[in-house]
């Protein structure tokens, strides 16, 4: 049996929220449709954060209500607070019966300064909020995915203690998150850091309950994927074309590009269910909509090879 790896697409949310352009709702849905056509099993589609904070995702309700239904495909939407959860539930009601294919995603940073800048409260305050929010989402039938941001390094504090990250990840799992994704928000991790953090978590958390959310800012994302695979991790986040950039380093790569991840996994004989040719088509669409050359290397190589 071919080992299976889950590619968790975050471009429509994590990518677009960090792009300068704001896409029309129809263009966002076209991008989601292209990603669904490529066979991605998980797509984080939008965020129910206040439009005052992230105007690019102000149409979260319209996007959610119109997400295409595909067997084997599940979505997620970021939910920062109780108000966001209510907005997500209203959008799902507008979408009609069967909400089982949309998960709520929640986020907390491992470093105090990043959490303060990002969520406007200390880490303990966010965890206290999540203590109510995660069970509330689950009680309404939504699976919940947790993110730990700055899991390897913080733009304000530097290196982050893996013991602290492990503690927060365990807390999210104990609250009822089905999976916790460990985010290298500023792309500083190396394989040794990945092994060190997973070494703290895997003795007490199943590998399926963990994911890696890697950024390629310094070119280490795929090396870190390999380290994760070797430790038993089965889920990796990525954004089509490397959509999103890095908010802390203008011009630098942010999210690992989905095409780069899928190219490597397929070459290693790992089954993803993703059609790389169709994924490149989605990447070409993302690039056209973003209005800039996207950093994904496998995307650019494929486009160059076809003379486009
Ligand atoms: Mg990211």
PDB file of C-alpha atoms and ligand atoms in Angstrom:
ATOM      1  CA  UNK A   1       0.000   0.000   0.000  1.00  0.00           C
ATOM      2  CA  UNK A   2       1.276   3.453  -0.898  1.00  0.00           C
ATOM      3  CA  UNK A   3       1.616   5.646   2.174  1.00  0.00           C
ATOM      4  CA  UNK A   4      -0.806   8.532   2.047  1.00  0.00           C
ATOM      5  CA  UNK A   5      -0.054  12.145   2.883  1.00  0.00           C
ATOM      6  CA  UNK A   6      -2.685  14.853   3.313  1.00  0.00           C
ATOM      7  CA  UNK A   7      -1.954  18.138   1.551  1.00  0.00           C
ATOM      8  CA  UNK A   8      -3.851  20.864   3.386  1.00  0.00           C
ATOM      9  CA  UNK A   9      -4.417  23.827   1.078  1.00  0.00           C
ATOM     10  CA  UNK A  10      -4.480  27.202   2.832  1.00  0.00           C
ATOM     11  CA  UNK A  11      -4.053  29.561  -0.147  1.00  0.00           C
ATOM     12  CA  UNK A  12      -7.592  30.984  -0.257  1.00  0.00           C
ATOM     13  CA  UNK A  13      -7.324  32.036   3.427  1.00  0.00           C
ATOM     14  CA  UNK A  14      -3.720  32.321   4.633  1.00  0.00           C
ATOM     15  CA  UNK A  15      -2.540  33.217   1.133  1.00  0.00           C
ATOM     16  CA  UNK A  16      -5.109  35.781   0.105  1.00  0.00           C
ATOM     17  CA  UNK A  17      -5.159  37.532   3.480  1.00  0.00           C
ATOM     18  CA  UNK A  18      -1.513  38.425   2.900  1.00  0.00           C
ATOM     19  CA  UNK A  19      -1.855  39.551  -0.720  1.00  0.00           C
ATOM     20  CA  UNK A  20      -2.165  43.241  -1.531  1.00  0.00           C
ATOM     21  CA  UNK A  21      -5.048  42.693  -3.953  1.00  0.00           C
ATOM     22  CA  UNK A  22      -8.606  41.937  -2.884  1.00  0.00           C
ATOM     23  CA  UNK A  23     -10.229  39.376  -5.149  1.00  0.00           C
ATOM     24  CA  UNK A  24     -13.855  39.471  -6.215  1.00  0.00           C
ATOM     25  CA  UNK A  25     -15.949  36.792  -4.506  1.00  0.00           C
ATOM     26  CA  UNK A  26     -16.487  35.019  -7.829  1.00  0.00           C
ATOM     27  CA  UNK A  27     -12.724  34.884  -8.438  1.00  0.00           C
ATOM     28  CA  UNK A  28     -12.149  33.388  -4.977  1.00  0.00           C
ATOM     29  CA  UNK A  29     -14.746  30.715  -5.673  1.00  0.00           C
ATOM     30  CA  UNK A  30     -13.158  30.026  -9.077  1.00  0.00           C
ATOM     31  CA  UNK A  31      -9.826  29.499  -7.330  1.00  0.00           C
ATOM     32  CA  UNK A  32     -11.392  27.186  -4.744  1.00  0.00           C
ATOM     33  CA  UNK A  33     -13.091  25.301  -7.588  1.00  0.00           C
ATOM     34  CA  UNK A  34      -9.781  24.882  -9.433  1.00  0.00           C
ATOM     35  CA  UNK A  35      -8.152  23.583  -6.236  1.00  0.00           C
ATOM     36  CA  UNK A  36     -11.049  21.181  -5.710  1.00  0.00           C
ATOM     37  CA  UNK A  37     -10.666  20.003  -9.330  1.00  0.00           C
ATOM     38  CA  UNK A  38      -7.004  19.272  -8.603  1.00  0.00           C
ATOM     39  CA  UNK A  39      -8.106  16.757  -5.971  1.00  0.00           C
ATOM     40  CA  UNK A  40      -6.993  18.559  -2.824  1.00  0.00           C
ATOM     41  CA  UNK A  41      -8.705  16.876   0.130  1.00  0.00           C
ATOM     42  CA  UNK A  42      -8.616  19.902   2.472  1.00  0.00           C
ATOM     43  CA  UNK A  43      -9.041  23.583   1.615  1.00  0.00           C
ATOM     44  CA  UNK A  44      -9.088  26.406   4.132  1.00  0.00           C
ATOM     45  CA  UNK A  45     -11.393  28.743   2.286  1.00  0.00           C
ATOM     46  CA  UNK A  46     -11.732  31.963   4.267  1.00  0.00           C
ATOM     47  CA  UNK A  47     -11.715  33.640   7.682  1.00  0.00           C
ATOM     48  CA  UNK A  48     -14.506  35.045   9.822  1.00  0.00           C
ATOM     49  CA  UNK A  49     -12.173  37.612  11.309  1.00  0.00           C
ATOM     50  CA  UNK A  50     -13.556  41.147  11.504  1.00  0.00           C
ATOM     51  CA  UNK A  51     -13.488  42.804   8.050  1.00  0.00           C
ATOM     52  CA  UNK A  52     -11.904  45.789   9.814  1.00  0.00           C
ATOM     53  CA  UNK A  53      -8.797  43.659  10.393  1.00  0.00           C
ATOM     54  CA  UNK A  54      -8.632  41.753   7.115  1.00  0.00           C
ATOM     55  CA  UNK A  55     -10.709  43.509   4.443  1.00  0.00           C
ATOM     56  CA  UNK A  56      -9.531  40.991   1.805  1.00  0.00           C
ATOM     57  CA  UNK A  57     -11.742  38.337   3.456  1.00  0.00           C
ATOM     58  CA  UNK A  58     -14.801  40.475   4.214  1.00  0.00           C
ATOM     59  CA  UNK A  59     -16.944  38.209   1.992  1.00  0.00           C
ATOM     60  CA  UNK A  60     -16.366  35.123   4.180  1.00  0.00           C
ATOM     61  CA  UNK A  61     -20.098  34.426   4.449  1.00  0.00           C
ATOM     62  CA  UNK A  62     -20.709  34.584   0.680  1.00  0.00           C
ATOM     63  CA  UNK A  63     -17.671  32.396  -0.038  1.00  0.00           C
ATOM     64  CA  UNK A  64     -18.671  29.824   2.581  1.00  0.00           C
ATOM     65  CA  UNK A  65     -22.285  29.648   1.421  1.00  0.00           C
ATOM     66  CA  UNK A  66     -21.157  28.918  -2.157  1.00  0.00           C
ATOM     67  CA  UNK A  67     -18.326  26.418  -1.558  1.00  0.00           C
ATOM     68  CA  UNK A  68     -18.617  23.574  -4.073  1.00  0.00           C
ATOM     69  CA  UNK A  69     -19.490  20.179  -2.603  1.00  0.00           C
ATOM     70  CA  UNK A  70     -17.166  17.319  -3.508  1.00  0.00           C
ATOM     71  CA  UNK A  71     -16.934  13.886  -1.986  1.00  0.00           C
ATOM     72  CA  UNK A  72     -13.646  13.491  -0.167  1.00  0.00           C
ATOM     73  CA  UNK A  73     -13.142  17.261   0.135  1.00  0.00           C
ATOM     74  CA  UNK A  74     -13.543  19.097   3.427  1.00  0.00           C
ATOM     75  CA  UNK A  75     -13.134  22.822   4.014  1.00  0.00           C
ATOM     76  CA  UNK A  76     -12.132  24.977   6.947  1.00  0.00           C
ATOM     77  CA  UNK A  77     -12.803  28.579   7.864  1.00  0.00           C
ATOM     78  CA  UNK A  78     -10.865  30.527  10.446  1.00  0.00           C
ATOM     79  CA  UNK A  79     -12.924  31.572  13.454  1.00  0.00           C
ATOM     80  CA  UNK A  80     -11.173  34.062  15.772  1.00  0.00           C
ATOM     81  CA  UNK A  81     -13.901  34.443  18.403  1.00  0.00           C
ATOM     82  CA  UNK A  82     -17.532  33.720  19.366  1.00  0.00           C
ATOM     83  CA  UNK A  83     -18.795  36.355  16.933  1.00  0.00           C
ATOM     84  CA  UNK A  84     -16.837  34.677  14.118  1.00  0.00           C
ATOM     85  CA  UNK A  85     -18.336  31.302  15.047  1.00  0.00           C
ATOM     86  CA  UNK A  86     -21.863  32.730  14.863  1.00  0.00           C
ATOM     87  CA  UNK A  87     -21.085  34.244  11.440  1.00  0.00           C
ATOM     88  CA  UNK A  88     -19.713  30.891  10.216  1.00  0.00           C
ATOM     89  CA  UNK A  89     -22.782  29.028  11.474  1.00  0.00           C
ATOM     90  CA  UNK A  90     -25.090  31.532   9.759  1.00  0.00           C
ATOM     91  CA  UNK A  91     -23.162  31.104   6.497  1.00  0.00           C
ATOM     92  CA  UNK A  92     -23.413  27.325   6.804  1.00  0.00           C
ATOM     93  CA  UNK A  93     -27.162  27.601   7.368  1.00  0.00           C
ATOM     94  CA  UNK A  94     -27.348  29.641   4.152  1.00  0.00           C
ATOM     95  CA  UNK A  95     -25.352  26.909   2.419  1.00  0.00           C
ATOM     96  CA  UNK A  96     -28.036  24.394   3.235  1.00  0.00           C
ATOM     97  CA  UNK A  97     -28.113  20.913   4.658  1.00  0.00           C
ATOM     98  CA  UNK A  98     -25.005  19.006   5.541  1.00  0.00           C
ATOM     99  CA  UNK A  99     -22.438  21.161   7.283  1.00  0.00           C
ATOM    100  CA  UNK A 100     -20.189  18.226   8.042  1.00  0.00           C
ATOM    101  CA  UNK A 101     -17.687  19.229   5.351  1.00  0.00           C
ATOM    102  CA  UNK A 102     -16.625  22.531   6.949  1.00  0.00           C
ATOM    103  CA  UNK A 103     -14.343  22.755   9.978  1.00  0.00           C
ATOM    104  CA  UNK A 104     -13.655  25.726  12.224  1.00  0.00           C
ATOM    105  CA  UNK A 105     -10.016  26.745  12.591  1.00  0.00           C
ATOM    106  CA  UNK A 106      -8.705  28.593  15.643  1.00  0.00           C
ATOM    107  CA  UNK A 107      -5.348  30.215  16.207  1.00  0.00           C
ATOM    108  CA  UNK A 108      -3.013  31.143  19.038  1.00  0.00           C
ATOM    109  CA  UNK A 109       0.638  32.167  18.937  1.00  0.00           C
ATOM    110  CA  UNK A 110       3.333  30.520  21.019  1.00  0.00           C
ATOM    111  CA  UNK A 111       5.012  33.882  21.670  1.00  0.00           C
ATOM    112  CA  UNK A 112       3.441  36.687  23.702  1.00  0.00           C
ATOM    113  CA  UNK A 113       4.423  39.596  21.430  1.00  0.00           C
ATOM    114  CA  UNK A 114       3.044  37.954  18.289  1.00  0.00           C
ATOM    115  CA  UNK A 115      -0.219  37.025  19.995  1.00  0.00           C
ATOM    116  CA  UNK A 116      -0.560  40.599  21.286  1.00  0.00           C
ATOM    117  CA  UNK A 117       0.013  42.101  17.829  1.00  0.00           C
ATOM    118  CA  UNK A 118      -2.079  39.493  16.001  1.00  0.00           C
ATOM    119  CA  UNK A 119      -4.965  38.930  18.425  1.00  0.00           C
ATOM    120  CA  UNK A 120      -4.640  41.908  20.760  1.00  0.00           C
ATOM    121  CA  UNK A 121      -4.384  39.879  23.957  1.00  0.00           C
ATOM    122  CA  UNK A 122      -1.877  37.757  25.860  1.00  0.00           C
ATOM    123  CA  UNK A 123      -1.571  34.038  25.073  1.00  0.00           C
ATOM    124  CA  UNK A 124      -3.382  33.128  28.301  1.00  0.00           C
ATOM    125  CA  UNK A 125      -6.290  35.355  27.273  1.00  0.00           C
ATOM    126  CA  UNK A 126      -6.603  33.658  23.884  1.00  0.00           C
ATOM    127  CA  UNK A 127      -6.420  30.208  25.474  1.00  0.00           C
ATOM    128  CA  UNK A 128      -9.163  31.204  27.909  1.00  0.00           C
ATOM    129  CA  UNK A 129     -11.338  32.289  24.968  1.00  0.00           C
ATOM    130  CA  UNK A 130     -10.626  29.035  23.135  1.00  0.00           C
ATOM    131  CA  UNK A 131     -11.667  27.103  26.225  1.00  0.00           C
ATOM    132  CA  UNK A 132     -15.202  28.266  25.451  1.00  0.00           C
ATOM    133  CA  UNK A 133     -14.966  28.589  21.657  1.00  0.00           C
ATOM    134  CA  UNK A 134     -13.647  25.115  20.756  1.00  0.00           C
ATOM    135  CA  UNK A 135     -16.286  23.177  22.736  1.00  0.00           C
ATOM    136  CA  UNK A 136     -18.975  25.590  21.425  1.00  0.00           C
ATOM    137  CA  UNK A 137     -17.991  24.839  17.819  1.00  0.00           C
ATOM    138  CA  UNK A 138     -17.920  21.115  18.483  1.00  0.00           C
ATOM    139  CA  UNK A 139     -21.307  21.258  20.173  1.00  0.00           C
ATOM    140  CA  UNK A 140     -22.667  22.739  16.922  1.00  0.00           C
ATOM    141  CA  UNK A 141     -21.239  19.832  14.937  1.00  0.00           C
ATOM    142  CA  UNK A 142     -18.073  21.454  13.624  1.00  0.00           C
ATOM    143  CA  UNK A 143     -14.714  19.716  13.744  1.00  0.00           C
ATOM    144  CA  UNK A 144     -12.029  22.123  14.973  1.00  0.00           C
ATOM    145  CA  UNK A 145      -8.454  22.571  13.765  1.00  0.00           C
ATOM    146  CA  UNK A 146      -5.998  24.515  15.899  1.00  0.00           C
ATOM    147  CA  UNK A 147      -3.002  26.525  14.749  1.00  0.00           C
ATOM    148  CA  UNK A 148      -0.020  27.359  16.889  1.00  0.00           C
ATOM    149  CA  UNK A 149       1.653  30.335  15.208  1.00  0.00           C
ATOM    150  CA  UNK A 150       5.309  31.278  15.785  1.00  0.00           C
ATOM    151  CA  UNK A 151       5.935  27.644  16.758  1.00  0.00           C
ATOM    152  CA  UNK A 152       9.624  27.927  15.804  1.00  0.00           C
ATOM    153  CA  UNK A 153      10.420  31.616  15.849  1.00  0.00           C
ATOM    154  CA  UNK A 154       8.791  34.987  16.502  1.00  0.00           C
ATOM    155  CA  UNK A 155       9.431  38.183  14.545  1.00  0.00           C
ATOM    156  CA  UNK A 156       9.656  40.127  17.827  1.00  0.00           C
ATOM    157  CA  UNK A 157      11.139  37.630  20.294  1.00  0.00           C
ATOM    158  CA  UNK A 158      13.333  35.385  18.151  1.00  0.00           C
ATOM    159  CA  UNK A 159      13.610  31.714  19.016  1.00  0.00           C
ATOM    160  CA  UNK A 160      10.578  30.133  20.690  1.00  0.00           C
ATOM    161  CA  UNK A 161      10.926  27.454  23.374  1.00  0.00           C
ATOM    162  CA  UNK A 162       9.659  24.105  21.977  1.00  0.00           C
ATOM    163  CA  UNK A 163       8.491  23.159  25.468  1.00  0.00           C
ATOM    164  CA  UNK A 164       6.121  26.130  25.440  1.00  0.00           C
ATOM    165  CA  UNK A 165       4.858  25.202  21.952  1.00  0.00           C
ATOM    166  CA  UNK A 166       4.252  21.615  23.026  1.00  0.00           C
ATOM    167  CA  UNK A 167       2.346  22.806  26.085  1.00  0.00           C
ATOM    168  CA  UNK A 168       0.024  24.990  23.974  1.00  0.00           C
ATOM    169  CA  UNK A 169      -0.476  22.266  21.353  1.00  0.00           C
ATOM    170  CA  UNK A 170      -1.439  19.784  24.066  1.00  0.00           C
ATOM    171  CA  UNK A 171      -3.844  22.315  25.505  1.00  0.00           C
ATOM    172  CA  UNK A 172      -5.580  22.719  22.111  1.00  0.00           C
ATOM    173  CA  UNK A 173      -5.840  18.949  21.681  1.00  0.00           C
ATOM    174  CA  UNK A 174      -7.259  18.604  25.192  1.00  0.00           C
ATOM    175  CA  UNK A 175      -9.893  21.246  24.348  1.00  0.00           C
ATOM    176  CA  UNK A 176     -11.100  19.060  21.477  1.00  0.00           C
ATOM    177  CA  UNK A 177      -9.144  20.169  18.404  1.00  0.00           C
ATOM    178  CA  UNK A 178      -8.993  17.238  15.994  1.00  0.00           C
ATOM    179  CA  UNK A 179      -5.629  18.407  14.713  1.00  0.00           C
ATOM    180  CA  UNK A 180      -3.078  21.041  15.657  1.00  0.00           C
ATOM    181  CA  UNK A 181      -0.951  22.606  12.938  1.00  0.00           C
ATOM    182  CA  UNK A 182       2.455  23.870  14.022  1.00  0.00           C
ATOM    183  CA  UNK A 183       3.214  27.083  12.164  1.00  0.00           C
ATOM    184  CA  UNK A 184       6.658  28.316  11.177  1.00  0.00           C
ATOM    185  CA  UNK A 185       5.156  31.765  10.713  1.00  0.00           C
ATOM    186  CA  UNK A 186       8.380  33.518   9.714  1.00  0.00           C
ATOM    187  CA  UNK A 187      10.105  30.592   8.015  1.00  0.00           C
ATOM    188  CA  UNK A 188      13.090  30.211  10.333  1.00  0.00           C
ATOM    189  CA  UNK A 189      12.895  26.484  11.176  1.00  0.00           C
ATOM    190  CA  UNK A 190      15.473  23.942  10.076  1.00  0.00           C
ATOM    191  CA  UNK A 191      15.021  20.137  10.163  1.00  0.00           C
ATOM    192  CA  UNK A 192      16.730  19.981  13.549  1.00  0.00           C
ATOM    193  CA  UNK A 193      14.106  22.349  15.004  1.00  0.00           C
ATOM    194  CA  UNK A 194      11.291  20.297  13.459  1.00  0.00           C
ATOM    195  CA  UNK A 195      12.673  17.092  14.962  1.00  0.00           C
ATOM    196  CA  UNK A 196      13.171  18.749  18.346  1.00  0.00           C
ATOM    197  CA  UNK A 197       9.585  20.011  18.516  1.00  0.00           C
ATOM    198  CA  UNK A 198       8.051  16.768  17.236  1.00  0.00           C
ATOM    199  CA  UNK A 199      10.237  14.873  19.669  1.00  0.00           C
ATOM    200  CA  UNK A 200       8.468  16.720  22.477  1.00  0.00           C
ATOM    201  CA  UNK A 201       4.981  16.108  21.090  1.00  0.00           C
ATOM    202  CA  UNK A 202       4.907  12.687  19.467  1.00  0.00           C
ATOM    203  CA  UNK A 203       5.422  10.600  22.580  1.00  0.00           C
ATOM    204  CA  UNK A 204       2.095  11.917  23.886  1.00  0.00           C
ATOM    205  CA  UNK A 205       0.116  12.960  20.765  1.00  0.00           C
ATOM    206  CA  UNK A 206      -0.745  10.756  17.778  1.00  0.00           C
ATOM    207  CA  UNK A 207       0.976  11.821  14.538  1.00  0.00           C
ATOM    208  CA  UNK A 208      -2.418  12.199  12.830  1.00  0.00           C
ATOM    209  CA  UNK A 209      -3.331  14.894  15.365  1.00  0.00           C
ATOM    210  CA  UNK A 210      -0.403  17.052  14.257  1.00  0.00           C
ATOM    211  CA  UNK A 211       0.368  18.955  11.051  1.00  0.00           C
ATOM    212  CA  UNK A 212       3.212  21.170   9.903  1.00  0.00           C
ATOM    213  CA  UNK A 213       2.535  24.625   8.466  1.00  0.00           C
ATOM    214  CA  UNK A 214       5.850  25.591   6.928  1.00  0.00           C
ATOM    215  CA  UNK A 215       7.013  28.783   5.308  1.00  0.00           C
ATOM    216  CA  UNK A 216       9.777  28.904   2.704  1.00  0.00           C
ATOM    217  CA  UNK A 217      11.130  32.345   3.579  1.00  0.00           C
ATOM    218  CA  UNK A 218      14.675  31.000   3.928  1.00  0.00           C
ATOM    219  CA  UNK A 219      14.389  28.008   1.609  1.00  0.00           C
ATOM    220  CA  UNK A 220      14.025  25.346   4.315  1.00  0.00           C
ATOM    221  CA  UNK A 221      10.362  24.383   3.923  1.00  0.00           C
ATOM    222  CA  UNK A 222      10.789  21.166   1.909  1.00  0.00           C
ATOM    223  CA  UNK A 223      13.731  20.049   4.044  1.00  0.00           C
ATOM    224  CA  UNK A 224      11.443  20.531   7.030  1.00  0.00           C
ATOM    225  CA  UNK A 225       8.681  18.523   5.311  1.00  0.00           C
ATOM    226  CA  UNK A 226      11.138  15.670   4.883  1.00  0.00           C
ATOM    227  CA  UNK A 227      12.068  15.846   8.569  1.00  0.00           C
ATOM    228  CA  UNK A 228       8.361  15.791   9.438  1.00  0.00           C
ATOM    229  CA  UNK A 229       7.736  12.780   7.197  1.00  0.00           C
ATOM    230  CA  UNK A 230      10.610  10.929   8.817  1.00  0.00           C
ATOM    231  CA  UNK A 231       9.062  11.613  12.230  1.00  0.00           C
ATOM    232  CA  UNK A 232       5.709  10.235  11.037  1.00  0.00           C
ATOM    233  CA  UNK A 233       3.752  13.438  10.266  1.00  0.00           C
ATOM    234  CA  UNK A 234       1.037  12.844   7.642  1.00  0.00           C
ATOM    235  CA  UNK A 235      -0.441  16.331   7.074  1.00  0.00           C
ATOM    236  CA  UNK A 236       1.330  19.358   5.603  1.00  0.00           C
ATOM    237  CA  UNK A 237      -0.132  22.813   4.950  1.00  0.00           C
ATOM    238  CA  UNK A 238       0.705  24.680   1.759  1.00  0.00           C
ATOM    239  CA  UNK A 239      -0.634  27.521  -0.379  1.00  0.00           C
ATOM    240  CA  UNK A 240      -1.118  27.285  -4.132  1.00  0.00           C
ATOM    241  CA  UNK A 241       1.758  28.990  -5.938  1.00  0.00           C
ATOM    242  CA  UNK A 242       3.200  30.057  -2.569  1.00  0.00           C
ATOM    243  CA  UNK A 243       0.415  32.649  -2.382  1.00  0.00           C
ATOM    244  CA  UNK A 244       0.661  35.043   0.522  1.00  0.00           C
ATOM    245  CA  UNK A 245       4.180  36.365   0.822  1.00  0.00           C
ATOM    246  CA  UNK A 246       5.647  37.074   4.228  1.00  0.00           C
ATOM    247  CA  UNK A 247       4.167  40.031   6.126  1.00  0.00           C
ATOM    248  CA  UNK A 248       7.416  40.459   8.093  1.00  0.00           C
ATOM    249  CA  UNK A 249       9.787  40.419   5.122  1.00  0.00           C
ATOM    250  CA  UNK A 250       8.524  42.310   2.077  1.00  0.00           C
ATOM    251  CA  UNK A 251       9.189  40.439  -1.149  1.00  0.00           C
ATOM    252  CA  UNK A 252      10.142  37.183   0.597  1.00  0.00           C
ATOM    253  CA  UNK A 253       8.383  33.835   0.192  1.00  0.00           C
ATOM    254  CA  UNK A 254       5.795  32.959   2.780  1.00  0.00           C
ATOM    255  CA  UNK A 255       3.755  29.775   2.663  1.00  0.00           C
ATOM    256  CA  UNK A 256       5.310  26.676   1.167  1.00  0.00           C
ATOM    257  CA  UNK A 257       3.930  26.345  -2.377  1.00  0.00           C
ATOM    258  CA  UNK A 258       1.486  23.469  -2.815  1.00  0.00           C
ATOM    259  CA  UNK A 259       2.980  22.504  -6.191  1.00  0.00           C
ATOM    260  CA  UNK A 260       6.459  22.206  -4.647  1.00  0.00           C
ATOM    261  CA  UNK A 261       5.084  20.001  -1.862  1.00  0.00           C
ATOM    262  CA  UNK A 262       3.052  17.763  -4.190  1.00  0.00           C
ATOM    263  CA  UNK A 263       5.941  17.456  -6.668  1.00  0.00           C
ATOM    264  CA  UNK A 264       8.255  16.208  -3.923  1.00  0.00           C
ATOM    265  CA  UNK A 265       5.724  13.856  -2.304  1.00  0.00           C
ATOM    266  CA  UNK A 266       4.771  12.275  -5.638  1.00  0.00           C
ATOM    267  CA  UNK A 267       8.420  11.864  -6.583  1.00  0.00           C
ATOM    268  CA  UNK A 268       8.940  10.035  -3.288  1.00  0.00           C
ATOM    269  CA  UNK A 269       6.105   7.641  -4.124  1.00  0.00           C
ATOM    270  CA  UNK A 270       3.754   9.086  -1.506  1.00  0.00           C
ATOM    271  CA  UNK A 271       0.079   9.196  -2.493  1.00  0.00           C
ATOM    272  CA  UNK A 272      -1.651  12.588  -2.159  1.00  0.00           C
ATOM    273  CA  UNK A 273      -4.677  12.213  -4.449  1.00  0.00           C
ATOM    274  CA  UNK A 274      -3.651  15.503  -6.076  1.00  0.00           C
ATOM    275  CA  UNK A 275      -3.346  15.837  -9.871  1.00  0.00           C
ATOM    276  CA  UNK A 276      -0.202  17.946 -10.343  1.00  0.00           C
ATOM    277  CA  UNK A 277      -1.212  19.106 -13.831  1.00  0.00           C
ATOM    278  CA  UNK A 278      -4.528  20.411 -12.554  1.00  0.00           C
ATOM    279  CA  UNK A 279      -2.806  21.919  -9.536  1.00  0.00           C
ATOM    280  CA  UNK A 280      -0.521  23.849 -11.890  1.00  0.00           C
ATOM    281  CA  UNK A 281      -3.647  25.104 -13.676  1.00  0.00           C
ATOM    282  CA  UNK A 282      -4.960  26.317 -10.309  1.00  0.00           C
ATOM    283  CA  UNK A 283      -1.558  27.927  -9.649  1.00  0.00           C
ATOM    284  CA  UNK A 284      -1.676  29.721 -12.997  1.00  0.00           C
ATOM    285  CA  UNK A 285      -5.120  31.042 -12.072  1.00  0.00           C
ATOM    286  CA  UNK A 286      -3.881  32.124  -8.626  1.00  0.00           C
ATOM    287  CA  UNK A 287      -0.974  33.952 -10.231  1.00  0.00           C
ATOM    288  CA  UNK A 288      -3.243  35.738 -12.701  1.00  0.00           C
ATOM    289  CA  UNK A 289      -5.643  36.749  -9.920  1.00  0.00           C
ATOM    290  CA  UNK A 290      -2.833  37.853  -7.580  1.00  0.00           C
ATOM    291  CA  UNK A 291      -1.417  39.999 -10.358  1.00  0.00           C
ATOM    292  CA  UNK A 292       2.173  39.066  -9.576  1.00  0.00           C
ATOM    293  CA  UNK A 293       4.646  36.284 -10.263  1.00  0.00           C
ATOM    294  CA  UNK A 294       4.129  33.748  -7.478  1.00  0.00           C
ATOM    295  CA  UNK A 295       7.201  32.210  -5.817  1.00  0.00           C
ATOM    296  CA  UNK A 296       6.300  28.504  -6.216  1.00  0.00           C
ATOM    297  CA  UNK A 297       9.194  26.831  -8.029  1.00  0.00           C
ATOM    298  CA  UNK A 298       7.368  23.778  -9.396  1.00  0.00           C
ATOM    299  CA  UNK A 299       4.631  26.110 -10.671  1.00  0.00           C
ATOM    300  CA  UNK A 300       7.134  28.346 -12.465  1.00  0.00           C
ATOM    301  CA  UNK A 301       9.007  25.344 -13.880  1.00  0.00           C
ATOM    302  CA  UNK A 302       5.772  23.838 -15.218  1.00  0.00           C
ATOM    303  CA  UNK A 303       4.655  27.140 -16.735  1.00  0.00           C
ATOM    304  CA  UNK A 304       8.064  27.674 -18.353  1.00  0.00           C
ATOM    305  CA  UNK A 305       8.061  24.122 -19.745  1.00  0.00           C
ATOM    306  CA  UNK A 306       4.741  24.726 -21.461  1.00  0.00           C
ATOM    307  CA  UNK A 307       6.040  28.040 -22.813  1.00  0.00           C
ATOM    308  CA  UNK A 308       3.749  30.109 -20.643  1.00  0.00           C
TER     309      UNK A 308
HETATM  310 MG1  LIG B   1       1.104  30.590   6.567  1.00  0.00          MG
END
